[in-house]
Coordinates of C-alpha atoms in Angstrom, one line a residue:
X25 CA 26.5 15.6 29.8
X26 CA 26.0 17.7 26.6
X27 CA 28.9 15.7 25.0
X28 CA 27.2 12.4 25.9
X29 CA 23.8 13.5 24.4
X30 CA 25.6 14.6 21.2
X31 CA 27.4 11.3 20.9
X32 CA 24.2 9.4 21.5
X33 CA 22.5 11.5 18.8
X34 CA 25.3 10.9 16.4
X35 CA 25.3 7.1 17.0
X36 CA 21.5 7.0 16.5
X37 CA 21.9 8.9 13.2
X38 CA 24.6 6.6 12.0
X39 CA 22.6 3.5 12.9
X40 CA 19.5 4.7 11.1
X41 CA 21.1 6.4 8.1
X42 CA 21.5 3.2 6.1
X43 CA 17.8 2.5 6.4
X44 CA 16.9 5.7 4.6
X45 CA 19.5 5.1 1.9
X46 CA 18.6 1.6 0.9
X47 CA 17.3 1.1 -2.6
X48 CA 14.5 -1.2 -3.3
X49 CA 15.3 -4.0 -5.8
X50 CA 12.8 -2.5 -8.2
X51 CA 14.7 0.9 -8.1
X52 CA 17.8 -0.6 -9.6
X53 CA 18.2 0.0 -13.3
X54 CA 17.9 -3.0 -15.6
X55 CA 21.2 -4.6 -16.5
X56 CA 22.2 -6.3 -19.8
X57 CA 24.0 -9.0 -17.7
X58 CA 22.3 -10.7 -14.8
X59 CA 24.1 -12.8 -12.2
X60 CA 21.4 -15.0 -10.5
X61 CA 23.2 -14.4 -7.2
X62 CA 22.7 -10.6 -7.3
X63 CA 19.6 -9.9 -5.2
X64 CA 19.2 -6.4 -6.9
X65 CA 18.7 -8.0 -10.3
X66 CA 16.3 -10.8 -9.1
X67 CA 13.3 -9.1 -10.7
X68 CA 15.0 -9.7 -14.1
X69 CA 14.7 -13.5 -13.6
X70 CA 11.1 -13.4 -14.8
X71 CA 10.2 -17.1 -14.9
X72 CA 11.5 -20.6 -14.1
X73 CA 14.4 -19.9 -11.8
X74 CA 14.4 -21.7 -8.4
X75 CA 16.0 -20.1 -5.4
X76 CA 19.7 -19.2 -5.4
X77 CA 21.8 -22.0 -4.0
X78 CA 25.2 -21.7 -2.3
X79 CA 24.9 -17.9 -2.9
X80 CA 26.0 -18.4 -6.6
X81 CA 23.6 -20.3 -8.9
X82 CA 20.1 -21.5 -9.5
X83 CA 18.5 -24.5 -10.9
X84 CA 16.0 -23.8 -13.7
X85 CA 12.7 -25.3 -14.7
X86 CA 12.1 -26.7 -18.2
X87 CA 11.0 -23.2 -19.3
X88 CA 12.7 -20.1 -17.9
X89 CA 13.0 -16.4 -18.9
X90 CA 15.1 -13.3 -18.3
X91 CA 14.5 -9.7 -19.0
X92 CA 17.6 -7.8 -20.1
X93 CA 18.5 -4.2 -21.0
X94 CA 19.6 -3.9 -24.6
X95 CA 23.3 -3.2 -24.8
X96 CA 24.4 0.1 -26.4
X97 CA 24.8 -0.2 -30.2
X98 CA 22.9 -3.6 -30.3
X99 CA 19.9 -2.2 -32.2
X100 CA 22.2 -1.5 -35.1
X101 CA 24.8 -4.2 -34.8
X102 CA 23.2 -7.1 -33.0
X103 CA 24.5 -8.6 -29.8
X104 CA 26.0 -11.8 -28.3
X105 CA 23.9 -13.8 -25.8
X106 CA 25.9 -15.7 -23.2
X107 CA 24.7 -18.1 -20.5
X108 CA 27.2 -19.4 -18.0
X109 CA 25.8 -22.7 -16.8
X110 CA 26.6 -26.1 -15.4
X111 CA 25.4 -29.5 -16.5
X112 CA 25.7 -31.7 -13.5
X113 CA 27.0 -35.3 -14.0
X114 CA 23.6 -36.6 -12.8
X115 CA 21.9 -35.0 -15.8
X116 CA 24.2 -36.8 -18.2
X117 CA 24.0 -40.1 -16.4
X118 CA 20.2 -40.1 -16.4
X119 CA 19.3 -38.1 -19.5
X120 CA 22.5 -38.7 -21.6
X121 CA 22.2 -35.1 -23.1
X122 CA 20.1 -32.0 -22.8
X123 CA 19.3 -29.4 -25.4
X124 CA 18.9 -25.7 -24.6
X125 CA 16.7 -23.6 -26.9
X126 CA 16.3 -19.9 -26.7
X127 CA 14.6 -16.9 -28.3
X128 CA 15.0 -13.2 -28.0
X129 CA 11.8 -11.2 -28.3
X130 CA 10.3 -14.2 -30.2
X131 CA 13.2 -14.6 -32.6
X132 CA 14.5 -18.1 -32.2
X133 CA 18.3 -18.7 -31.8
X134 CA 20.1 -21.9 -32.6
X135 CA 19.8 -24.6 -30.0
X136 CA 22.8 -26.3 -28.4
X137 CA 23.0 -29.9 -27.1
X138 CA 25.2 -30.7 -24.2
X139 CA 26.4 -34.3 -23.8
X140 CA 29.0 -33.8 -21.2
X141 CA 28.9 -32.4 -17.7
X142 CA 30.8 -29.5 -16.3
X143 CA 30.9 -25.7 -16.4
X144 CA 29.8 -24.6 -19.9
X145 CA 28.7 -21.6 -21.9
X146 CA 25.8 -21.2 -24.3
X147 CA 26.7 -18.4 -26.8
X148 CA 24.6 -17.2 -29.7
X149 CA 24.6 -14.2 -32.0
X150 CA 21.4 -12.2 -31.7
X151 CA 20.3 -10.3 -34.8
X152 CA 19.7 -6.6 -34.6
X153 CA 16.1 -7.1 -35.7
X154 CA 15.4 -8.8 -32.3
X155 CA 16.8 -5.9 -30.4
X156 CA 14.6 -2.9 -31.4
X157 CA 13.3 -2.4 -27.9
X158 CA 15.3 -1.1 -24.9
X159 CA 14.1 -4.0 -22.8
X160 CA 14.4 -7.5 -24.2
X161 CA 12.8 -10.8 -23.1
X162 CA 15.0 -13.9 -23.5
X163 CA 13.1 -17.2 -23.2
X164 CA 14.7 -20.6 -22.8
X165 CA 13.6 -24.1 -22.6
X166 CA 15.3 -27.5 -22.2
X167 CA 14.1 -30.5 -24.2
X168 CA 14.0 -32.6 -21.0
X169 CA 14.3 -32.2 -17.3
X170 CA 15.5 -34.4 -14.4
X171 CA 12.3 -35.6 -12.8
X172 CA 11.8 -35.4 -9.0
X173 CA 13.5 -38.2 -7.0
X174 CA 13.9 -38.8 -3.3
X175 CA 13.4 -35.5 -1.4
X176 CA 13.6 -33.4 -4.5
X177 CA 10.1 -32.3 -5.7
X178 CA 11.1 -30.1 -8.6
X179 CA 11.7 -31.0 -12.3
X180 CA 15.2 -29.7 -12.8
X181 CA 16.6 -28.3 -16.1
X182 CA 20.1 -26.8 -15.9
X183 CA 22.1 -24.8 -13.4
X184 CA 22.6 -21.1 -14.4
X185 CA 25.1 -18.7 -13.0
X186 CA 24.5 -15.7 -15.3
X187 CA 22.7 -14.6 -18.4
X188 CA 23.7 -11.6 -20.4
X189 CA 24.3 -9.8 -23.6
X190 CA 27.1 -7.7 -25.0
X191 CA 27.1 -5.6 -28.1
X192 CA 29.0 -7.1 -31.1

């Protein structure tokens, strides 16, 4: 009987232990690279991201923003901003092209126009002058969106997988 009670106690402890060890999303440290599918980094997607789809990506609104941790050494040497994205064929068919604009802490970066569909990357150098703070806001906007049609009620910009920066 004593063995049975001990085993039951151990099972209860093992079942409840993970509850006490879970971190809240706001307890996770900020990252300099944010995958939209990572629920622990969701708070860094500060504006304009719709829900994660297929467990991997998110549509954006016309205006969207991300908060990132500054990479080590970036305050002196600058950094490289990289957005892994997809432009669906329907965007090109209906809009012909779409331009992505961005700014880091208010410092504008060069826009890029996409005129073909597929998996693409938006890469830009970020000057050190834009990276004086430990936490950096990156704001984006597209020049146009795909308007709602059929059952879709959202204005859709682009599909984003990840946004991040690395030191140069």
